[in-house]
Short mmCIF file of C-alpha atoms (C1' of nucleotides) in Angstrom, two decimals:
data_model
loop_
_atom_site.label_atom_id
_atom_site.label_comp_id
_atom_site.label_asym_id
_atom_site.label_seq_id
_atom_site.Cartn_x
_atom_site.Cartn_y
_atom_site.Cartn_z
CA UNK A 1 117.98 88.79 128.77
CA UNK A 2 115.66 86.09 130.34
CA UNK A 3 112.13 87.51 131.43
CA UNK A 4 109.88 86.23 134.24
CA UNK A 5 107.35 83.81 133.62
CA UNK A 6 104.67 86.54 134.15
CA UNK A 7 106.37 88.94 131.85
CA UNK A 8 106.69 86.01 129.31
CA UNK A 9 103.02 85.20 129.46
CA UNK A 10 102.19 88.96 128.94
CA UNK A 11 104.47 89.02 125.93
CA UNK A 12 102.61 86.07 124.43
CA UNK A 13 99.30 87.61 125.03
CA UNK A 14 100.63 90.81 123.41
CA UNK A 15 101.82 88.95 120.42
CA UNK A 16 98.42 87.28 119.76
CA UNK A 17 96.87 90.48 120.33
CA UNK A 18 98.76 92.60 118.13
CA UNK A 19 98.80 89.60 115.47
CA UNK A 20 94.87 89.51 115.57
CA UNK A 21 95.02 93.05 114.29
CA UNK A 22 97.60 92.77 111.72
CA UNK A 23 96.20 89.83 110.03
CA UNK A 24 92.78 91.48 109.81
CA UNK A 25 94.21 94.45 108.30
CA UNK A 26 96.81 92.82 106.01
CA UNK A 27 95.62 89.36 105.39
CA UNK A 28 96.75 86.02 106.55
CA UNK A 29 99.77 85.53 104.06
CA UNK A 30 101.03 88.96 103.48
CA UNK A 31 102.45 89.71 106.98
CA UNK A 32 105.70 88.11 107.82
CA UNK A 33 107.26 87.01 111.10
CA UNK A 34 109.12 90.44 111.19
CA UNK A 35 105.60 92.30 110.88
CA UNK A 36 104.20 90.29 113.38
CA UNK A 37 106.75 90.54 116.07
CA UNK A 38 107.61 93.88 115.16
CA UNK A 39 103.91 94.93 116.04
CA UNK A 40 104.48 93.62 119.39
CA UNK A 41 107.78 95.41 119.89
CA UNK A 42 109.98 92.17 119.46
CA UNK A 43 112.26 90.77 116.93
CA UNK A 44 111.69 87.54 114.71
CA UNK A 45 114.11 85.25 116.64
CA UNK A 46 112.10 84.96 119.82
CA UNK A 47 108.83 83.94 118.01
CA UNK A 48 109.53 80.14 118.36
CA UNK A 49 109.68 80.49 122.08
CA UNK A 50 105.95 81.03 122.06
CA UNK A 51 104.46 79.28 119.07
CA UNK A 52 105.25 76.26 117.10
CA UNK A 53 104.52 77.93 113.74
CA UNK A 54 102.98 80.94 112.02
CA UNK A 55 99.93 78.82 111.45
CA UNK A 56 99.40 78.26 115.13
CA UNK A 57 99.70 82.00 115.77
CA UNK A 58 97.16 82.73 113.16
CA UNK A 59 94.53 79.98 114.63
CA UNK A 60 95.07 81.88 117.99
CA UNK A 61 94.83 85.38 116.82
CA UNK A 62 91.59 84.41 114.79
CA UNK A 63 90.08 83.10 117.91
CA UNK A 64 91.02 86.44 119.82
CA UNK A 65 89.54 88.46 116.95
CA UNK A 66 86.27 86.35 117.36
CA UNK A 67 85.95 86.92 120.93
CA UNK A 68 86.36 90.75 120.45
CA UNK A 69 83.76 91.14 117.67
CA UNK A 70 81.28 88.73 119.21
CA UNK A 71 81.65 90.59 122.55
CA UNK A 72 80.88 93.84 120.53
CA UNK A 73 77.77 92.32 118.95
CA UNK A 74 76.51 90.75 122.05
CA UNK A 75 76.74 94.22 123.74
CA UNK A 76 74.91 95.90 121.01
CA UNK A 77 72.21 93.17 121.02
CA UNK A 78 71.69 93.61 124.76
CA UNK A 79 71.18 97.38 124.39
CA UNK A 80 69.09 97.00 121.51
CA UNK A 81 65.82 98.35 123.18
CA UNK A 82 62.72 97.38 121.19
CA UNK A 83 64.47 96.56 118.07
CA UNK A 84 65.32 93.02 116.79
CA UNK A 85 68.66 91.50 117.68
CA UNK A 86 69.20 91.49 113.90
CA UNK A 87 68.45 94.98 113.48
CA UNK A 88 70.86 95.90 116.34
CA UNK A 89 73.64 93.57 115.09
CA UNK A 90 73.23 95.11 111.49
CA UNK A 91 73.52 98.59 112.88
CA UNK A 92 76.81 97.51 114.86
CA UNK A 93 78.28 95.71 111.69
CA UNK A 94 77.25 97.83 108.86
CA UNK A 95 78.86 101.17 109.24
CA UNK A 96 81.71 103.30 108.05
CA UNK A 97 83.60 102.78 111.44
CA UNK A 98 83.71 99.12 110.96
CA UNK A 99 84.45 99.31 107.30
CA UNK A 100 87.37 101.45 107.89
CA UNK A 101 88.91 99.73 110.72
CA UNK A 102 89.18 96.13 109.73
CA UNK A 103 92.04 95.46 112.45
CA UNK A 104 89.50 95.73 115.22
CA UNK A 105 86.57 94.09 113.19
CA UNK A 106 85.08 90.96 112.02
CA UNK A 107 87.48 88.37 110.74
CA UNK A 108 85.03 86.88 108.60
CA UNK A 109 84.69 89.99 106.50
CA UNK A 110 88.28 90.78 106.64
CA UNK A 111 89.67 87.39 105.85
CA UNK A 112 86.77 85.40 104.37
CA UNK A 113 88.23 84.15 101.08
CA UNK A 114 91.59 83.68 102.76
CA UNK A 115 90.15 81.46 105.28
CA UNK A 116 88.51 79.07 102.77
CA UNK A 117 91.89 78.17 101.67
CA UNK A 118 93.54 78.25 105.04
CA UNK A 119 95.02 74.97 106.76
CA UNK A 120 92.70 72.77 109.05
CA UNK A 121 93.38 74.46 112.45
CA UNK A 122 92.65 77.97 111.16
CA UNK A 123 89.45 76.76 109.37
CA UNK A 124 88.37 75.16 112.47
CA UNK A 125 88.71 78.18 114.44
CA UNK A 126 86.66 80.07 111.65
CA UNK A 127 83.96 77.47 111.76
CA UNK A 128 83.58 77.81 115.48
CA UNK A 129 83.61 81.67 115.11
CA UNK A 130 81.01 81.65 112.41
CA UNK A 131 78.59 79.45 114.71
CA UNK A 132 79.15 81.62 117.72
CA UNK A 133 78.20 84.64 115.49
CA UNK A 134 74.95 82.83 114.29
CA UNK A 135 74.12 82.28 117.85
CA UNK A 136 74.95 85.62 118.88
CA UNK A 137 72.89 87.29 116.09
CA UNK A 138 69.89 84.95 116.62
CA UNK A 139 69.72 86.20 120.14
CA UNK A 140 71.72 83.85 122.35
CA UNK A 141 69.53 84.38 125.45
CA UNK A 142 67.10 81.78 123.89
CA UNK A 143 68.61 78.50 124.46
CA UNK A 144 66.09 76.41 122.56
CA UNK A 145 66.41 78.22 118.99
CA UNK A 146 63.90 77.61 116.59
CA UNK A 147 64.82 76.80 113.10
CA UNK A 148 63.31 79.95 111.87
CA UNK A 149 65.45 82.05 114.10
CA UNK A 150 68.47 79.94 112.89
CA UNK A 151 67.55 80.56 109.22
CA UNK A 152 67.02 84.26 109.71
CA UNK A 153 70.46 84.33 111.20
CA UNK A 154 72.21 82.35 108.32
CA UNK A 155 70.59 85.02 105.81
CA UNK A 156 71.20 88.12 107.95
CA UNK A 157 74.75 87.26 108.79
CA UNK A 158 75.76 86.13 105.19
CA UNK A 159 74.22 89.54 103.98
CA UNK A 160 76.43 91.57 106.58
CA UNK A 161 79.49 89.61 105.72
CA UNK A 162 78.85 89.94 101.94
CA UNK A 163 78.05 93.74 102.06
CA UNK A 164 80.83 94.74 104.48
CA UNK A 165 83.44 92.80 102.30
CA UNK A 166 82.03 94.38 99.11
CA UNK A 167 82.03 97.83 100.71
CA UNK A 168 85.76 97.40 101.40
CA UNK A 169 86.56 96.33 98.10
CA UNK A 170 84.95 98.83 95.81
CA UNK A 171 86.87 101.99 94.88
CA UNK A 172 83.74 104.31 94.89
CA UNK A 173 82.65 105.74 98.25
CA UNK A 174 79.17 106.35 97.10
CA UNK A 175 78.69 102.47 96.07
CA UNK A 176 80.59 101.64 99.37
CA UNK A 177 78.19 103.67 101.58
CA UNK A 178 75.17 102.41 99.55
CA UNK A 179 76.07 98.69 100.37
CA UNK A 180 76.24 99.55 104.00
CA UNK A 181 73.12 101.77 104.16
CA UNK A 182 70.75 99.91 101.91
CA UNK A 183 71.55 96.43 103.53
CA UNK A 184 71.58 97.77 107.16
CA UNK A 185 68.08 99.37 106.34
CA UNK A 186 66.80 96.17 104.93
CA UNK A 187 67.86 94.22 108.07
CA UNK A 188 66.11 96.88 110.05
CA UNK A 189 62.98 96.79 108.24
CA UNK A 190 62.16 93.59 106.67
CA UNK A 191 63.41 90.90 109.18
CA UNK B 1 111.25 79.45 68.46
CA UNK B 2 109.28 82.44 67.42
CA UNK B 3 105.59 81.94 66.92
CA UNK B 4 103.23 83.59 64.54
CA UNK B 5 101.27 86.61 65.54
CA UNK B 6 98.11 84.63 65.73
CA UNK B 7 99.73 81.73 67.83
CA UNK B 8 101.06 84.45 70.16
CA UNK B 9 97.63 86.16 70.44
CA UNK B 10 96.07 82.55 71.21
CA UNK B 11 98.90 82.14 73.82
CA UNK B 12 98.04 85.29 75.48
CA UNK B 13 94.34 84.44 75.64
CA UNK B 14 95.23 80.98 76.96
CA UNK B 15 97.47 82.47 79.80
CA UNK B 16 94.83 84.89 80.80
CA UNK B 17 91.96 82.29 80.69
CA UNK B 18 94.07 79.67 82.87
CA UNK B 19 95.02 82.31 85.24
CA UNK B 20 91.40 83.21 85.86
CA UNK B 21 91.05 79.82 87.07
CA UNK B 22 94.19 79.58 89.15
CA UNK B 23 93.57 82.88 90.69
CA UNK B 24 90.07 81.72 91.78
CA UNK B 25 91.23 78.54 93.12
CA UNK B 26 94.44 79.55 94.90
CA UNK B 27 94.03 83.22 95.51
CA UNK B 28 95.80 86.27 94.22
CA UNK B 29 99.06 85.95 96.04
CA UNK B 30 99.63 82.35 96.51
CA UNK B 31 100.13 81.45 92.65
CA UNK B 32 103.65 82.43 91.28
CA UNK B 33 104.50 83.06 87.80
CA UNK B 34 105.67 79.41 87.46
CA UNK B 35 102.26 78.22 88.37
CA UNK B 36 100.37 80.74 86.25
CA UNK B 37 102.56 79.90 83.19
CA UNK B 38 102.74 76.34 83.79
CA UNK B 39 99.08 76.24 83.93
CA UNK B 40 99.11 77.55 80.28
CA UNK B 41 101.93 75.06 79.29
CA UNK B 42 104.66 77.63 79.17
CA UNK B 43 107.69 78.53 81.33
CA UNK B 44 108.24 81.71 83.42
CA UNK B 45 110.63 83.50 81.08
CA UNK B 46 108.05 84.34 78.45
CA UNK B 47 105.65 85.92 80.74
CA UNK B 48 106.95 89.45 80.09
CA UNK B 49 106.45 89.09 76.25
CA UNK B 50 102.73 89.37 77.05
CA UNK B 51 102.26 91.35 80.24
CA UNK B 52 104.05 94.43 82.15
CA UNK B 53 103.52 92.70 85.37
CA UNK B 54 101.84 89.89 87.48
CA UNK B 55 99.44 92.68 88.60
CA UNK B 56 98.37 93.50 85.02
CA UNK B 57 97.63 89.68 84.33
CA UNK B 58 95.55 89.69 87.70
CA UNK B 59 93.57 92.42 86.44
CA UNK B 60 92.90 90.94 82.99
CA UNK B 61 92.14 87.42 84.32
CA UNK B 62 89.81 89.12 87.16
CA UNK B 63 87.85 90.76 84.26
CA UNK B 64 87.49 87.56 82.20
CA UNK B 65 86.29 85.77 85.42
CA UNK B 66 83.60 88.28 85.85
CA UNK B 67 82.56 88.01 82.02
CA UNK B 68 82.07 84.25 82.49
CA UNK B 69 80.13 84.45 85.87
CA UNK B 70 77.93 87.15 84.44
CA UNK B 71 77.15 85.47 81.28
CA UNK B 72 76.30 82.31 83.23
CA UNK B 73 73.83 84.27 85.66
CA UNK B 74 72.35 86.29 82.67
CA UNK B 75 71.50 82.92 80.92
CA UNK B 76 69.79 81.42 84.12
CA UNK B 77 67.78 84.68 84.55
CA UNK B 78 66.65 84.70 80.79
CA UNK B 79 65.50 80.94 81.44
CA UNK B 80 63.87 81.66 84.70
CA UNK B 81 60.30 80.87 83.64
CA UNK B 82 57.70 82.64 86.13
CA UNK B 83 60.28 83.08 88.92
CA UNK B 84 61.90 86.35 89.73
CA UNK B 85 65.48 87.15 88.43
CA UNK B 86 66.74 87.02 91.95
CA UNK B 87 65.28 83.52 92.54
CA UNK B 88 66.93 82.30 89.28
CA UNK B 89 70.43 84.05 90.08
CA UNK B 90 70.25 82.47 93.72
CA UNK B 91 69.80 79.10 92.31
CA UNK B 92 72.45 79.39 89.80
CA UNK B 93 74.83 80.90 92.47
CA UNK B 94 74.08 79.06 95.79
CA UNK B 95 74.64 75.20 95.17
CA UNK B 96 77.27 72.60 95.79
CA UNK B 97 78.46 72.75 92.21
CA UNK B 98 79.41 76.42 92.42
CA UNK B 99 80.77 75.90 96.02
CA UNK B 100 83.19 73.01 94.98
CA UNK B 101 84.32 74.73 91.71
CA UNK B 102 85.59 78.02 92.45
CA UNK B 103 88.02 78.27 89.56
CA UNK B 104 84.99 78.45 87.32
CA UNK B 105 82.89 80.61 89.78
CA UNK B 106 82.20 84.18 90.82
CA UNK B 107 85.52 85.99 91.75
CA UNK B 108 83.76 88.04 94.38
CA UNK B 109 83.13 85.01 96.57
CA UNK B 110 86.50 83.32 95.66
CA UNK B 111 88.67 86.49 96.37
CA UNK B 112 86.58 88.95 98.20
CA UNK B 113 88.72 89.74 101.19
CA UNK B 114 91.94 89.75 99.08
CA UNK B 115 90.49 92.26 96.48
CA UNK B 116 89.79 94.71 99.05
CA UNK B 117 93.63 94.86 99.59
CA UNK B 118 94.68 94.59 96.14
CA UNK B 119 96.15 97.44 93.90
CA UNK B 120 94.33 100.07 92.14
CA UNK B 121 93.89 98.40 88.78
CA UNK B 122 92.56 95.16 90.13
CA UNK B 123 90.22 97.12 92.60
CA UNK B 124 88.81 99.00 89.58
CA UNK B 125 87.91 95.72 87.60
CA UNK B 126 86.57 94.38 90.77
CA UNK B 127 84.21 97.45 91.41
CA UNK B 128 83.09 97.31 87.68
CA UNK B 129 82.39 93.37 87.84
CA UNK B 130 80.35 94.10 91.01
CA UNK B 131 78.26 96.73 89.28
CA UNK B 132 77.79 94.46 86.29
CA UNK B 133 76.54 91.87 88.72
CA UNK B 134 74.21 94.11 90.32
CA UNK B 135 72.63 95.18 87.05
CA UNK B 136 72.52 91.51 85.96
CA UNK B 137 70.57 90.28 89.06
CA UNK B 138 68.33 93.27 89.19
CA UNK B 139 66.97 92.23 85.76
CA UNK B 140 69.13 93.97 83.15
CA UNK B 141 66.34 93.87 80.54
CA UNK B 142 65.09 97.08 82.46
CA UNK B 143 67.00 99.97 81.42
CA UNK B 144 65.22 102.45 83.94
CA UNK B 145 66.15 100.59 87.09
CA UNK B 146 64.07 101.63 89.99
CA UNK B 147 65.73 102.36 93.43
CA UNK B 148 64.06 99.47 95.25
CA UNK B 149 65.03 97.08 92.38
CA UNK B 150 68.55 98.34 92.90
CA UNK B 151 68.38 98.03 96.58
CA UNK B 152 67.03 94.30 96.47
CA UNK B 153 69.85 93.69 94.16
CA UNK B 154 72.49 94.98 96.91
CA UNK B 155 70.93 92.86 99.54
CA UNK B 156 70.58 89.70 97.56
CA UNK B 157 73.96 89.69 96.01
CA UNK B 158 75.55 90.42 99.42
CA UNK B 159 73.82 87.58 100.75
CA UNK B 160 74.80 85.21 98.01
CA UNK B 161 78.49 86.44 98.20
CA UNK B 162 78.59 86.04 101.99
CA UNK B 163 76.91 82.76 101.92
CA UNK B 164 79.01 81.07 99.23
CA UNK B 165 82.13 82.41 100.87
CA UNK B 166 81.11 80.87 104.14
CA UNK B 167 79.96 77.72 102.71
CA UNK B 168 83.61 77.30 101.37
CA UNK B 169 85.16 78.39 104.54
CA UNK B 170 83.46 76.04 107.14
CA UNK B 171 84.80 72.57 107.65
CA UNK B 172 81.45 71.20 108.48
CA UNK B 173 79.45 69.79 105.49
CA UNK B 174 76.18 70.05 107.14
CA UNK B 175 76.77 73.67 107.95
CA UNK B 176 78.15 74.44 104.52
CA UNK B 177 75.04 72.81 102.85
CA UNK B 178 72.68 74.66 105.20
CA UNK B 179 74.16 78.14 104.36
CA UNK B 180 73.68 77.35 100.62
CA UNK B 181 70.12 75.84 101.07
CA UNK B 182 68.67 78.30 103.60
CA UNK B 183 69.76 81.41 101.86
CA UNK B 184 68.74 80.13 98.45
CA UNK B 185 65.28 79.27 99.90
CA UNK B 186 65.08 82.74 101.29
CA UNK B 187 66.01 84.63 98.07
CA UNK B 188 63.45 82.22 96.35
CA UNK B 189 60.62 83.05 98.64
CA UNK B 190 60.77 86.32 100.44
CA UNK B 191 62.14 88.75 97.74
"C1'" DT C 1 108.51 85.28 43.69
"C1'" DG C 2 112.97 84.70 46.08
"C1'" DT C 3 116.41 86.22 49.23
"C1'" DA C 4 118.61 88.74 53.08
"C1'" DC C 5 117.87 90.54 57.22
"C1'" DA C 6 115.27 91.99 61.29
"C1'" DT C 7 112.00 90.75 64.77
"C1'" DC C 8 110.49 88.78 68.58
"C1'" DA C 9 107.94 84.44 71.20
"C1'" DG C 10 109.57 81.53 74.15
"C1'" DT C 11 113.38 79.19 77.14
"C1'" DG C 12 116.16 78.64 81.11
"C1'" DA C 13 119.55 80.89 84.02
"C1'" DA C 14 120.53 84.48 87.02
"C1'" DC C 15 119.31 88.59 89.95
"C1'" DG C 16 118.27 90.40 94.61
"C1'" DC C 17 115.07 89.94 97.97
"C1'" DG C 18 112.08 88.16 101.81
"C1'" DC C 19 110.11 84.41 103.55
"C1'" DG C 20 109.72 80.61 107.65
"C1'" DT C 21 112.54 78.32 110.47
"C1'" DT C 22 116.97 77.19 113.16
"C1'" DC C 23 120.58 78.03 116.07
"C1'" DA C 24 124.52 80.04 118.98
"C1'" DC C 25 124.57 83.27 122.29
"C1'" DT C 26 123.43 86.42 126.51
"C1'" DG C 27 122.17 87.39 130.80
"C1'" DA C 28 118.28 87.56 134.06
"C1'" DT C 29 115.33 84.34 136.33
"C1'" DG C 30 114.18 80.15 138.63
"C1'" DT C 31 115.77 76.16 141.38
"C1'" DA C 32 118.25 73.03 144.31
"C1'" DC C 33 120.58 72.60 148.51
"C1'" DT D 1 118.39 83.00 153.87
"C1'" DG D 2 122.31 82.63 150.57
"C1'" DT D 3 124.78 80.56 146.91
"C1'" DA D 4 125.82 77.89 142.71
"C1'" DC D 5 123.93 76.41 138.94
"C1'" DA D 6 120.27 75.37 135.31
"C1'" DT D 7 116.92 77.45 132.53
"C1'" DC D 8 115.05 79.94 129.02
"C1'" DA D 9 113.03 84.74 126.88
"C1'" DG D 10 114.73 87.38 123.62
"C1'" DT D 11 118.56 88.75 119.88
"C1'" DG D 12 120.45 88.61 115.49
"C1'" DA D 13 122.62 85.95 111.98
"C1'" DA D 14 122.39 82.17 109.09
"C1'" DC D 15 119.74 78.50 106.33
"C1'" DG D 16 117.49 77.02 102.06
"C1'" DC D 17 113.81 78.24 99.26
"C1'" DG D 18 110.69 80.47 96.19
"C1'" DC D 19 109.27 85.03 94.64
"C1'" DG D 20 108.94 88.76 90.57
"C1'" DT D 21 111.71 90.39 87.23
"C1'" DT D 22 115.68 90.64 83.86
"C1'" DC D 23 118.66 88.98 80.30
"C1'" DA D 24 121.28 86.32 76.76
"C1'" DC D 25 120.23 83.40 73.50
"C1'" DT D 26 117.55 80.19 69.90
"C1'" DG D 27 115.38 79.99 65.67
"C1'" DA D 28 110.92 80.58 63.32
"C1'" DT D 29 108.15 84.45 61.37
"C1'" DG D 30 107.68 88.91 59.31
"C1'" DT D 31 109.55 92.39 56.25
"C1'" DA D 32 112.23 94.89 52.60
"C1'" DC D 33 113.64 94.96 48.34
#
DNA sequence: TGTACATCAGTGAACGCGCGTTCACTGATGTAC
DNA sequence: TGTACATCAGTGAACGCGCGTTCACTGATGTAC
């Protein structure tokens, strides 16, 4: 049954990658080890060959989720043309595709209120992820960020996270669409 | 052991009221019936004399939480002096007291990402609560709301909810304070 | 108004279930010589 | 290079625990007469 080192390393990466999606779709507490290992095509017993605890997997999966969404926003900003970085980030963030695919999206919107109650290691990853996202939307090409750019990033990202979370929460599609469209329009025009 | 009708009705109200705080502090899933009944000074067994399910209590407690926070914001707006309703709402919402007392605060910030995955009855209450908050911050004295006022409310409330959620999540007090202060300053000045 | 009986608020134990974690085991991989 | 042995990735069962829900029971309250 033993797998080679490279196979085991690949297995570990697969567990983290699939868990990053499962956590964002179903929350941090709801999925059990059976769900998380099953998503990677494995059974529960092998979990502790790779991780010390479910919390450790959550922290690593969260970091991976941030990597993906930050790369996506960074790319959107790089291709922004003559728009502001914030406008490009808002377009990438506030749309139906992102709303309807939380497993590939921003973990701050997917897990925000649960992260506030999570353990120290998870919150540390979340804090670092928020910082990286703030740097990204404020235009990370500029190393000497101005205070105004930083404030604009704080306000804009807060609005994006709040709007996407509410757009997923409401049971009225019209209100959900309005949240995405109106906040996106505001960030495209007024800032 | 039987209690009088008025005592039973008072007990029911107490369970809903204390549960509204417990859910906001600890989340929708984490507290068990032991915790929820214990907070009201009761034991688990009596729960089903008052509620058909834990989900029903969650829906009623959430509605009560909205009532409280909307009354508070309404009062802040009524006493706003020459400031805009949004500025008054932001001051009431984005401060350390609210951040550090989720059990008495806005359920959208305390439970946002969990509400997006909740059952139909809970999501219906959440949707109604968001609508009521939007009406409140857009100045509910005006019955014929303009589209612009509605859009401003969408953007402002999204920013408030996102900023408060992030302020509770990050493990760095400086960043947490900055989120509250900078978004509040923006909503006081620019809108 | 008083009495007999029915009701039911609340208790505490029990139900089945799924959780995170542990462990004995299997057998292919890695290592020592 | 070949062989003998140690290692360990992954399995599946078991552990104790707490969950939401059910239920028999108690005894004060409510109701019928």
